[in-house]
Each structure stands twice: as C-alpha cells, then as structure tokens.
mmCIF file of C-alpha atoms in Angstrom:
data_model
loop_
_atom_site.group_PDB
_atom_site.id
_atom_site.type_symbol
_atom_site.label_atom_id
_atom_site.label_comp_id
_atom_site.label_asym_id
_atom_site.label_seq_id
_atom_site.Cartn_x
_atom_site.Cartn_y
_atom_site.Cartn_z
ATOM 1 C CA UNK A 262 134.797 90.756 103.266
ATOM 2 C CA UNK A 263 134.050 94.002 101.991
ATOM 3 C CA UNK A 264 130.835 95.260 100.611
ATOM 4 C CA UNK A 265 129.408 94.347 96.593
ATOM 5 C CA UNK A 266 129.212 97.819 95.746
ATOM 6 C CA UNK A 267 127.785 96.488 91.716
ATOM 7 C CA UNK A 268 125.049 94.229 92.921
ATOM 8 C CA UNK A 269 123.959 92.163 88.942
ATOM 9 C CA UNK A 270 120.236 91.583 88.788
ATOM 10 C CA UNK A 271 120.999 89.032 85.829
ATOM 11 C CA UNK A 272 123.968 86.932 86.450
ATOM 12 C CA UNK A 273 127.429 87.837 84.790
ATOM 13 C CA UNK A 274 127.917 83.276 84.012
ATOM 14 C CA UNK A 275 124.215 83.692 82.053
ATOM 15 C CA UNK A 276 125.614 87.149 79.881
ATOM 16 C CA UNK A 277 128.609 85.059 79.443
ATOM 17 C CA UNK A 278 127.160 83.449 76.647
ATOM 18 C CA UNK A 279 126.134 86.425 74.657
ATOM 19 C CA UNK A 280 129.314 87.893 74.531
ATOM 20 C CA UNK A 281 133.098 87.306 73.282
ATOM 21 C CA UNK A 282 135.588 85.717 74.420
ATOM 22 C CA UNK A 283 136.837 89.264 76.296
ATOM 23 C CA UNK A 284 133.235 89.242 78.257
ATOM 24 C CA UNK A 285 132.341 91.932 75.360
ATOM 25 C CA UNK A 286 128.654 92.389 74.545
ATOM 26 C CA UNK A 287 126.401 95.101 72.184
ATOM 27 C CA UNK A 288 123.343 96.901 74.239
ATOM 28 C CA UNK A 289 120.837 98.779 72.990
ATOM 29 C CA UNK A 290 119.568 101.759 75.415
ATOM 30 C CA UNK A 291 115.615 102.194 75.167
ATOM 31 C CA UNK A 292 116.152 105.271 77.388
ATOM 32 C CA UNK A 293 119.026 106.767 75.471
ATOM 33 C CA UNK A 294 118.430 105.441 71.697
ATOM 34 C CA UNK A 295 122.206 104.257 72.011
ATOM 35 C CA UNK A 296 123.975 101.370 70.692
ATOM 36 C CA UNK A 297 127.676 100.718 72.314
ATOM 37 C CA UNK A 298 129.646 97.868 73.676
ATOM 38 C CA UNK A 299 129.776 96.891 77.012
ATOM 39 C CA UNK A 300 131.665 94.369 79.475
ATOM 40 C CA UNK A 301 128.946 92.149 80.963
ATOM 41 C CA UNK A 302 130.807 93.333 84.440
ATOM 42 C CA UNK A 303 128.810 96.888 83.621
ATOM 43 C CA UNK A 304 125.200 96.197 82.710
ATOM 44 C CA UNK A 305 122.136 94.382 84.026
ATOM 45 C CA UNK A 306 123.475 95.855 87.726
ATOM 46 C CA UNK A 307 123.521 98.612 89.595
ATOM 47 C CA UNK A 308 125.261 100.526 93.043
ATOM 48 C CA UNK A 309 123.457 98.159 95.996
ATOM 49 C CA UNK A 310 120.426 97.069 94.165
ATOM 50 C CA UNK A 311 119.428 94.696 96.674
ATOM 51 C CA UNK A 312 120.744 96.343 100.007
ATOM 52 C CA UNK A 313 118.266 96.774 102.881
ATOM 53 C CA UNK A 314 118.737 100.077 104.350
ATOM 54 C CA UNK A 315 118.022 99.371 108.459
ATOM 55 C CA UNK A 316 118.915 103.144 109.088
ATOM 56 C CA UNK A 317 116.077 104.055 106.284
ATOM 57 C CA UNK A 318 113.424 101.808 107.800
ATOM 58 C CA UNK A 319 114.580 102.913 111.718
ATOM 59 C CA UNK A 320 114.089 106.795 110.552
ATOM 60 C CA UNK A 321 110.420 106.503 108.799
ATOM 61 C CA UNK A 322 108.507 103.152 111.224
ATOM 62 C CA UNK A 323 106.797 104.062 114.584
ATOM 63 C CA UNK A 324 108.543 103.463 117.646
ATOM 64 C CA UNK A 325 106.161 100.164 118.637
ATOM 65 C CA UNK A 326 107.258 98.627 115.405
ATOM 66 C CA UNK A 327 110.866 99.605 115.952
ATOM 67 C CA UNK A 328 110.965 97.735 118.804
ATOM 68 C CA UNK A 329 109.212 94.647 116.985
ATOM 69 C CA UNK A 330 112.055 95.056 114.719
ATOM 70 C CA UNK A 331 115.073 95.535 117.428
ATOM 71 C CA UNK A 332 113.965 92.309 119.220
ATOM 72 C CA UNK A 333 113.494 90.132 115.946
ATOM 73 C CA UNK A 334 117.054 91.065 115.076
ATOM 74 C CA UNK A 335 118.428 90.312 118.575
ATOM 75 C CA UNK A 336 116.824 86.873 118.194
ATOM 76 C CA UNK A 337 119.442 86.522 115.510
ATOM 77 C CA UNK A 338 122.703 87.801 117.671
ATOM 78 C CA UNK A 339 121.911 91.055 115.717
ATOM 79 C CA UNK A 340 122.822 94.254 118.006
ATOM 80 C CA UNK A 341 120.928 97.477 116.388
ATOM 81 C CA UNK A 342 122.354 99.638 119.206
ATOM 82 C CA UNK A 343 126.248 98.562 118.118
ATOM 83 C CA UNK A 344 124.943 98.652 114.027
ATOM 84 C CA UNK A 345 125.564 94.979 114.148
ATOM 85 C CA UNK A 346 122.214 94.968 111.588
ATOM 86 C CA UNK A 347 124.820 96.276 108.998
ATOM 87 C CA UNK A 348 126.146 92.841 108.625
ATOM 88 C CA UNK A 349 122.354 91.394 106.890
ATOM 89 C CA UNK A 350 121.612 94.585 105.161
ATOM 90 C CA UNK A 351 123.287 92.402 102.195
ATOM 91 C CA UNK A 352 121.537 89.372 102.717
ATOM 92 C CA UNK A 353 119.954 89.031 99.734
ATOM 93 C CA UNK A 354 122.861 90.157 97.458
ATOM 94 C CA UNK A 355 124.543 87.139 99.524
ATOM 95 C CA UNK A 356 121.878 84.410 98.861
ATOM 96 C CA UNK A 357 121.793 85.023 94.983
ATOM 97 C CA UNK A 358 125.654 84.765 95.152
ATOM 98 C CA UNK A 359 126.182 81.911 97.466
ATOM 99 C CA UNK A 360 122.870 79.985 96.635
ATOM 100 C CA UNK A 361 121.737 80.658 93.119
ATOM 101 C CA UNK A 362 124.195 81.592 90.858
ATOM 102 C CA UNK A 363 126.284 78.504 90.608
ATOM 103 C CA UNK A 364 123.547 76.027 90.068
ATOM 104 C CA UNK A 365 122.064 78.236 87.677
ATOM 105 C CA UNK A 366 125.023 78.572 85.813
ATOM 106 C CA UNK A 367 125.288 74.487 85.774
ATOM 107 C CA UNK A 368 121.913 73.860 85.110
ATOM 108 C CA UNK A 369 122.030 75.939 82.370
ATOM 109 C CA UNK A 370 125.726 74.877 80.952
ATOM 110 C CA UNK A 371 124.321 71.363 81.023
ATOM 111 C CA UNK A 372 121.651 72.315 78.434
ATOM 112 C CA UNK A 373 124.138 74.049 75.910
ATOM 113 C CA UNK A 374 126.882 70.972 76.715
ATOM 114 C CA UNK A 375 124.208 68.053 75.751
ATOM 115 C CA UNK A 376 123.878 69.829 72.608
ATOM 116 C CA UNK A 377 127.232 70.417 71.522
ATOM 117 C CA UNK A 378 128.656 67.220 72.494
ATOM 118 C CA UNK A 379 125.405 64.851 70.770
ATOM 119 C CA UNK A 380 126.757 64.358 67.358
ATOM 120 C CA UNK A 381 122.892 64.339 66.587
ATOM 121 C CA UNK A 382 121.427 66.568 68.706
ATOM 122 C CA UNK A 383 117.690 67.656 67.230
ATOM 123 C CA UNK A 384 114.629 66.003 68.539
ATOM 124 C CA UNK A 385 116.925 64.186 71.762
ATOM 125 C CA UNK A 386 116.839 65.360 75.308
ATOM 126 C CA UNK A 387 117.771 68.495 75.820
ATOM 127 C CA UNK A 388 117.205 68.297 79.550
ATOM 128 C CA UNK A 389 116.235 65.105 82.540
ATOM 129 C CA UNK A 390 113.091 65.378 84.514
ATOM 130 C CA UNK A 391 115.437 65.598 88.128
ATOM 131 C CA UNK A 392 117.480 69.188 86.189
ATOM 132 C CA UNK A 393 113.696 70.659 85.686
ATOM 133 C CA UNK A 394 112.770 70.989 89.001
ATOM 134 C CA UNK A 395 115.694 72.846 90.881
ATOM 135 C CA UNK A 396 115.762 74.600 86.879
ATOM 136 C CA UNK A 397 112.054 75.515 87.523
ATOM 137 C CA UNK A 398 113.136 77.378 90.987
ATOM 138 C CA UNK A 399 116.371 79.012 89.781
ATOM 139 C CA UNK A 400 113.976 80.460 86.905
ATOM 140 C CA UNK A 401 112.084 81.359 89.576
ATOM 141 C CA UNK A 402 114.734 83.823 91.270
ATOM 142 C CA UNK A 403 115.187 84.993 88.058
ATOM 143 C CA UNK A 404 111.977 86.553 87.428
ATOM 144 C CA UNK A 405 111.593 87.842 90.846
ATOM 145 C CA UNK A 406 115.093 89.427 91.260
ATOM 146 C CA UNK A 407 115.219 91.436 87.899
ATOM 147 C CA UNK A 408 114.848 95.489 88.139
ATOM 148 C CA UNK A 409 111.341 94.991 86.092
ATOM 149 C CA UNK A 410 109.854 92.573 88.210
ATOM 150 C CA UNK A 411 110.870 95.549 91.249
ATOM 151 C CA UNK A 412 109.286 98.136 89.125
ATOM 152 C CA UNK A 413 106.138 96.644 88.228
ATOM 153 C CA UNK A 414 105.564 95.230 91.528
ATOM 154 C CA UNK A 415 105.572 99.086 92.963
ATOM 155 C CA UNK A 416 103.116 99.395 90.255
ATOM 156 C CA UNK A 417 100.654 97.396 90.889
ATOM 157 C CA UNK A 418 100.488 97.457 94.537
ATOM 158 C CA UNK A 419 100.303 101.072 93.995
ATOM 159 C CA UNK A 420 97.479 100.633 90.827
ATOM 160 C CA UNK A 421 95.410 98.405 93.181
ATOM 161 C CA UNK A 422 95.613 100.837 96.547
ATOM 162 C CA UNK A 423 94.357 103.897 93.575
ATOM 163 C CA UNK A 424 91.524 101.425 92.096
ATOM 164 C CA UNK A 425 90.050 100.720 95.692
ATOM 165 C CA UNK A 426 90.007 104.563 96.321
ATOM 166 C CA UNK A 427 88.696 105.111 93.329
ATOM 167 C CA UNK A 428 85.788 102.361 93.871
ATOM 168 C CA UNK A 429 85.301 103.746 97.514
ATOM 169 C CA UNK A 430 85.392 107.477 95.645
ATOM 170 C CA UNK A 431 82.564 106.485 93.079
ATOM 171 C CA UNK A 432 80.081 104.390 96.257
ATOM 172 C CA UNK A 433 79.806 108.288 97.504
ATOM 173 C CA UNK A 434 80.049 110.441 94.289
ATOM 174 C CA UNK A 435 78.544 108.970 91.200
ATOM 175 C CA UNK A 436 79.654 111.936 88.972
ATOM 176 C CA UNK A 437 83.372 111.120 90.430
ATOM 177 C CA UNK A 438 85.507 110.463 87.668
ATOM 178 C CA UNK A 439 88.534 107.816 88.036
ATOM 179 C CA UNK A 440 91.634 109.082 88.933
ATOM 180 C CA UNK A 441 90.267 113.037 89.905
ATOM 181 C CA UNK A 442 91.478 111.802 93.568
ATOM 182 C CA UNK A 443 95.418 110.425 93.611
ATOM 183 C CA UNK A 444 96.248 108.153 96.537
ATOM 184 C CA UNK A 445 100.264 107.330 97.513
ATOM 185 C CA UNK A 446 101.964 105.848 100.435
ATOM 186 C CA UNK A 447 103.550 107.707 103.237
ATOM 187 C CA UNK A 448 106.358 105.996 103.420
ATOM 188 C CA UNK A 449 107.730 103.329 100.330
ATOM 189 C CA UNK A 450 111.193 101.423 100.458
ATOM 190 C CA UNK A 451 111.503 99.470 97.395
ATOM 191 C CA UNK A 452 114.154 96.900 98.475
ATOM 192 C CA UNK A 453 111.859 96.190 101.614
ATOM 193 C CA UNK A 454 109.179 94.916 99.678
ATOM 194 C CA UNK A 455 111.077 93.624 96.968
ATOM 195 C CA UNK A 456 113.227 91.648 99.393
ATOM 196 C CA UNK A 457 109.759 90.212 101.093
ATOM 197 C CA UNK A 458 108.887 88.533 97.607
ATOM 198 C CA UNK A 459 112.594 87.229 96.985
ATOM 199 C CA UNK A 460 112.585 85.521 100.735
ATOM 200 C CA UNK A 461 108.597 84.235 100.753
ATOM 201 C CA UNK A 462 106.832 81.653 98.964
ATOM 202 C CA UNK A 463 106.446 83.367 95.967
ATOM 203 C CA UNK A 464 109.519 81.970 93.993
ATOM 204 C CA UNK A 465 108.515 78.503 95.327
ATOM 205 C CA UNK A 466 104.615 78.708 94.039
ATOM 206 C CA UNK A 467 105.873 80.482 90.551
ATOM 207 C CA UNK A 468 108.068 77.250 90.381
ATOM 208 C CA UNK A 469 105.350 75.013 90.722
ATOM 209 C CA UNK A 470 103.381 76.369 87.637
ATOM 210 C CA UNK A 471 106.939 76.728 85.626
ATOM 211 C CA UNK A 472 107.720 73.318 85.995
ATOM 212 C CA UNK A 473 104.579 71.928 84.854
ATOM 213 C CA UNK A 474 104.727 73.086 81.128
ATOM 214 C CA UNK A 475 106.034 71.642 78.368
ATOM 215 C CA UNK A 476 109.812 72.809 77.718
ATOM 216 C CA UNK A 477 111.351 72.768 74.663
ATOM 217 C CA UNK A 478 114.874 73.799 73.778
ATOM 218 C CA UNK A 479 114.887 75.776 70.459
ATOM 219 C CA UNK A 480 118.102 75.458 68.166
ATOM 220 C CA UNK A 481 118.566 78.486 66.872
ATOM 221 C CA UNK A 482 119.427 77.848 62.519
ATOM 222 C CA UNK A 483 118.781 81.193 61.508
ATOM 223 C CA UNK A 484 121.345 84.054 61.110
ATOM 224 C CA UNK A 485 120.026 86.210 63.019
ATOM 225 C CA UNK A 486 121.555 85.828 67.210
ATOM 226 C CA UNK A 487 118.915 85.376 69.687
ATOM 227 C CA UNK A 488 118.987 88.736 71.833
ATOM 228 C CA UNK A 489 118.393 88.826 75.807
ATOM 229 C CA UNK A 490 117.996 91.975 78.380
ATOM 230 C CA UNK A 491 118.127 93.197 81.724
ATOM 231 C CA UNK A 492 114.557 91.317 81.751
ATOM 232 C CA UNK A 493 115.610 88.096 80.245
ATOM 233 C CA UNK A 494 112.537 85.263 80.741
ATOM 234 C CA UNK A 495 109.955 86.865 79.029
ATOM 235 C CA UNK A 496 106.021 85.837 78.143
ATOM 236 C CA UNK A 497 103.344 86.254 75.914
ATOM 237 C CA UNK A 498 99.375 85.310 76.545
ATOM 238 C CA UNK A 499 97.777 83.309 73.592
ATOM 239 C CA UNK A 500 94.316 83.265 74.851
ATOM 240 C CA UNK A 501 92.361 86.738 75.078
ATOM 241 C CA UNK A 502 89.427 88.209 76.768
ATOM 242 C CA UNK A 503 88.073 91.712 77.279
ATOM 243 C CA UNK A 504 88.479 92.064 80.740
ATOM 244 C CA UNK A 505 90.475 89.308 81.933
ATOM 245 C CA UNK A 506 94.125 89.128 81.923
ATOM 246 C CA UNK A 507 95.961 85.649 80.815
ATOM 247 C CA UNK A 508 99.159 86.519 81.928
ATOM 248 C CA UNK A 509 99.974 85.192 85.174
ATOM 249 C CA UNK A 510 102.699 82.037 84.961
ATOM 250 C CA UNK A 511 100.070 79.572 85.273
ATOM 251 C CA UNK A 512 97.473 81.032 83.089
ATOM 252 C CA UNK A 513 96.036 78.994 80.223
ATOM 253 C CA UNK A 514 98.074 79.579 76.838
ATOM 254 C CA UNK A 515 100.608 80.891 78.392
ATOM 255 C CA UNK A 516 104.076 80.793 76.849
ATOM 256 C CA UNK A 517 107.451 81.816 78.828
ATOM 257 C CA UNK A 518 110.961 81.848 77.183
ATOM 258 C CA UNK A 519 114.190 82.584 77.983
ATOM 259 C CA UNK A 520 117.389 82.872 76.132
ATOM 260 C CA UNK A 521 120.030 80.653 77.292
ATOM 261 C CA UNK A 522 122.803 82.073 74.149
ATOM 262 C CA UNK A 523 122.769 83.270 70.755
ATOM 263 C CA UNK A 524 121.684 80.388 69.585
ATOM 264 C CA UNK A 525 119.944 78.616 72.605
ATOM 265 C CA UNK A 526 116.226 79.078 73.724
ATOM 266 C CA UNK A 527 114.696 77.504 76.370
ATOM 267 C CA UNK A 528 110.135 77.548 76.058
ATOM 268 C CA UNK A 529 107.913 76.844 78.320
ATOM 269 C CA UNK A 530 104.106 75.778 76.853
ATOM 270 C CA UNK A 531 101.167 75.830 79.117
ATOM 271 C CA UNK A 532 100.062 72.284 78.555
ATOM 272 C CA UNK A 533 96.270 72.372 77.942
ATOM 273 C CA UNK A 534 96.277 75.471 75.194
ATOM 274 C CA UNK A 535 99.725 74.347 73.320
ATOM 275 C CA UNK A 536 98.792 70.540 72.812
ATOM 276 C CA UNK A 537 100.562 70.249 69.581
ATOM 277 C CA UNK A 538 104.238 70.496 71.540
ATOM 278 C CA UNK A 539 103.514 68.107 74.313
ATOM 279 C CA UNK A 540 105.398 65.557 72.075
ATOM 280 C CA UNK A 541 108.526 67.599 71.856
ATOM 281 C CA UNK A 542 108.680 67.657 75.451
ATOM 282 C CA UNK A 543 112.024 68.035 76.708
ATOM 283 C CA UNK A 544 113.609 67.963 72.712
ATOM 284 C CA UNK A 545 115.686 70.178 71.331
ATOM 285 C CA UNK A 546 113.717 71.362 68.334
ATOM 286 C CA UNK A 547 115.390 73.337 65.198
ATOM 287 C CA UNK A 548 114.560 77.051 64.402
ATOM 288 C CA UNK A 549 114.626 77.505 61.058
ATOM 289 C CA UNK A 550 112.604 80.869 59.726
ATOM 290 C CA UNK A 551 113.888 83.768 60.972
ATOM 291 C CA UNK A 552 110.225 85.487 61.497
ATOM 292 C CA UNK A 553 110.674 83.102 64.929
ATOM 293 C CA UNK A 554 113.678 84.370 66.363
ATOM 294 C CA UNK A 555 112.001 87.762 65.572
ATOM 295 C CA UNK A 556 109.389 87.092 67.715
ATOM 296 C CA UNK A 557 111.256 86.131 70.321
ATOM 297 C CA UNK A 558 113.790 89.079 70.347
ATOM 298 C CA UNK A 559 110.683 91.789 69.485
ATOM 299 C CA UNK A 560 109.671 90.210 73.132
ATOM 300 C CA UNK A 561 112.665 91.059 74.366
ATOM 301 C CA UNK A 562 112.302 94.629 73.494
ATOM 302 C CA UNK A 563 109.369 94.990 74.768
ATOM 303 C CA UNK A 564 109.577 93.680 77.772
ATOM 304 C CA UNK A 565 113.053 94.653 78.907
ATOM 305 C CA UNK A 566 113.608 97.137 81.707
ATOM 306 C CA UNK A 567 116.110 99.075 79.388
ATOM 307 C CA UNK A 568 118.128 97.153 78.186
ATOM 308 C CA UNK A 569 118.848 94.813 75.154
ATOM 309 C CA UNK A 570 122.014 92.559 74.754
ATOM 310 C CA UNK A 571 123.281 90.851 71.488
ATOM 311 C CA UNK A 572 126.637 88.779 71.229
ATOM 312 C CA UNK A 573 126.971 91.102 67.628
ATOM 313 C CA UNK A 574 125.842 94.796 66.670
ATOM 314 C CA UNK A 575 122.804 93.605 65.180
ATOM 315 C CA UNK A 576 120.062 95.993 66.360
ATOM 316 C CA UNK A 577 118.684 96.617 62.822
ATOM 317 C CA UNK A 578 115.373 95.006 64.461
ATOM 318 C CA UNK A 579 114.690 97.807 66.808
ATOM 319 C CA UNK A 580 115.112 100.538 64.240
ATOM 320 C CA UNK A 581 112.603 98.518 62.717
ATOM 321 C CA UNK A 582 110.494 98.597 65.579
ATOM 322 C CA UNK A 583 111.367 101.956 66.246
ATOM 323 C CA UNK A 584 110.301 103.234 62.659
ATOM 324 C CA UNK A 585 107.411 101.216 62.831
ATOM 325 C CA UNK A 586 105.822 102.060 66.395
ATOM 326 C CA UNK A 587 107.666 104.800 68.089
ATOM 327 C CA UNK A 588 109.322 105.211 71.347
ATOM 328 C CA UNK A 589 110.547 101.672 73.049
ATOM 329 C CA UNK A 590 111.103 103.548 76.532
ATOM 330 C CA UNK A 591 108.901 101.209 79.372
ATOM 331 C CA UNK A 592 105.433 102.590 79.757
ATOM 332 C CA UNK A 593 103.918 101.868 83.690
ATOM 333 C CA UNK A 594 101.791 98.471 84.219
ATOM 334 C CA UNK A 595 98.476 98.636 84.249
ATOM 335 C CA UNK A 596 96.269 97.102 86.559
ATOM 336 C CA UNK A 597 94.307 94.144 85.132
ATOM 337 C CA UNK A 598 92.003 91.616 86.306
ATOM 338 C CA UNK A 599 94.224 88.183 86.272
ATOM 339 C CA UNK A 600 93.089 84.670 85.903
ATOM 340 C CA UNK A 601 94.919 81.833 87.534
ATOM 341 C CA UNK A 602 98.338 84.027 87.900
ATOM 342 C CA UNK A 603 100.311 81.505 89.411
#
C-alpha cells in the first residue's frame, strides 16, 4: 500500500455532514479573509501531518540515544540499517484510519439516526450510557489529533521552559525584566512530541473527565446552520479568577461542545457548576433563539486553527465579528496557571 500523502486531522465521515450531497462545503480563511467552496477531500488536512520523520530524528539525537533508538526498533523486527523504520513512520496516520475513524463515524451516525427516525424526538435519549464511553475516547483523539491542539502544545511547553528562565533570571537580577532573556530548544520535531501525546495516556485520562459531564444533544430550530472548523470540539470556562485558569477538561464550569451537523450539537456540562442540566442528561433538547447557535459558532471562530466550515455561504457572522473586533487570525497561547486540567 502506498503512502497517504493528504493525512485529515478532522475526519472526511464527520465533514460529511456539513456539506452537500457532492461532499461540497463553504470555508472561511482567518489567514486569507476568503470565503470559497471546498470538497471536504481538501481541507482540515495537510501533506504528512502525522508522519514521523526517523531520518530527521537520526540526523539531530546523540549517538548513545541513537543506539537506544536502533535497538527499540529491532525489538519490533524493525531494521534501521535496511530503512525498514520507513514502514512505522505512518503509524499514527494508520491508527486514526484503522482504529478511530469508523467507530467515530458510527457513534456519531447513531446520534443523528435516533433523532431522525423518533417521530418525537425532543426531551428522549439522544444517546445510551454503553455509546458514551468509547464516545468519550473517540472525542478524546479528536482533541488531541487536531493541528491546534499541535500548535498550542509547542506553545506551552515552550511558554513554561521561558517562564522558568525567566524565574531563575529574576532569583539573580531583581531589575531583570521578563522576557529581556529568550530561551528555545536546540532541536524541536513537532510530530515527535505530538505523536507522544496521541500514543500515551493522555487521550485515556481526558476521556475520563469527558465522560463524566452531563451531555446534552442540542436540536438545532433556528435558521441559522451550526458551523464547525479545523478545531471542531471547542470550550468555554464559566467560572473566573484572576490568576487561575478554568480551562482544563475537568475544570469546574466547564462547558465542551462539538458540532455533530448543521443542525446537531453535542454539550458537555461540568456537573457541579451547570446543575440546572443534570436533568436533561442524555436528551435531545430544542434550540430555539438564534443568539445560541451564535454562541456556539462565535466559539468556533475563535478557536479554530484557520478554518471555518458551513454546509451554506453563511459567513455574515464573521464580518460581524470582524467589524466588531478586528483581525480573527490565531494569536499564540499564553501560559496560565490551570486548576484541575484534566
């Protein structure tokens, strides 16, 4: 089998359902200000996104860790000296393909078919207990695979290595002023790193807290489409402090939502802070103003990588937004102080 040259970082089955019946969809472009259609084949990818460069790593590691590396990958049949290591460097691309994407795509399918086929859908089950777990960890994967997740994790572990300089900086200089002194890593391989997050424990304890909210299916009755993005499960903090950050997965007041089609949300309610919803647990529950769908797609601006995807050409939102605050473009994350992240 040859190589996946287009490696998706959201799956083409989700974008399926926010476009027509030709796989058509509308993006907007924060980086470009443009509005044009697209096949879902063509966006929320790009050229080996998920490839692990062994060639990269062998040129820039020292020669003690090289061979650390050589016999780990012989434990595994894996002959460096023949380039047999060629055959995992798409391992990951592979296990979102093989092991993901189909349950997600059923999972999800199951949601929008219990809907259409109740002839009295609002306020029943939307989803079983048994579909929320494996949901929770396919969720999972979905947050950690994304472009943004990639970026921001770069971020911080770069933010955090410049704050303890900075700390170290002011214990000897009191006059030193943050920042005067720049720190940055010799050597940085994004789809390294990235990979060690995708493969670990981290999807697995994320899961945990996801699956321990209250969900809630939204029924979109507005006319206004519910948009998604290259960054598609998206949060917002309701609780606040000056220092302290509230927006890990498991934080208190949390709230996490993702788009499942134009007219399909699925929410996820921290349980202590959002006690009012606990009794729509597992419901589908009818969106009627607009001003909610708003929100939700003004989250979706915001939080997308770059960009936004709507089943119709209706971006009149973000010239709102854009008239109203400025450039969308993604600004860097900034290091915060977090409280019960996961």
């Amino acid at each position: 089998m040859g190589k996946v040259k287009n490696q998706h970082y959201v799956p083409r089955s989700y974008l399926k359902h926010f476009s027509n019946e030709k796989g058509q969809l509308w993006v907007y472009d924060k980086e470009t200000d443009a509005v044009f259609p697209s096949n879902i084949t063509n966006v929320a990818s790009q050229r080996y996104f998920y490839d692990i460069s062994f060639d990269e790593i062998f040129k820039v590691i020292p020669e003690d860790e090289k061979k650390k590396l050589e016999e780990e990958l012989s434990k595994l049949g894996i002959d460096t000296k023949q380039d047999g290591y060629k055959t995992i460097e798409q391992g990951i691309e592979d296990f979102f393909s093989t092991e993901i994407e189909g349950p997600y795509k059923s999972l999800l399918e199951n949601i929008r078919s219990r809907y259409v086929l109740n002839p009295d859908p609002l306020f029943s089950e939307a989803l079983t207990l048994e579909e929320r777990h494996p949901l929770s960890l396919l969720i999972a994967y979905q947050i950690v695979r994304s472009k943004e997740f990639r970026k921001s994790l770069i971020e911080t572990q770069n933010g955090v290595m410049q704050a303890l300089v900075d700390r170290l900086a002011k214990t000897h200089d009191k006059d030193y002023e943050y920042g005067s002194m720049t720190v940055k890593r010799e050597h940085e391989i994004p789809s390294v790193e990235h990979a060690q997050f995708i493969l670990g424990d981290f999807p697995i304890i994320l899961a945990q807290s996801l699956v321990n909210h209250c969900w809630i299916v939204g029924v979109n009755q507005t006319t206004m489409p519910f948009y998604t993005s290259d960054n598609p499960v998206i949060k917002v903090a309701h609780k606040r402090h000056p220092i302290m950050s509230y927006e890990g997965y498991n934080s208190e007041g949390i709230e996490i939502a993702l788009p499942i089609s134009q007219k399909h949300i699925l929410i996820m309610y921290e349980r202590t802070y959002h006690k009012d919803y606990l009794e729509l647990d597992n419901f589908f529950v009818p969106i009627k103003d607009v001003q909610n769908v708003i929100y939700y797609n003004a989250l979706q601006v915001y939080q997308s990588n770059r960009q936004i995807y709507c089943h119709d050409k209706k971006f009149h939102l973000i010239r709102k937004m854009k008239r109203e605050y400025g450039s969308l473009k993604r600004a860097p994350k900034k290091i915060k102080v977090n409280v019960r992240d996961f």
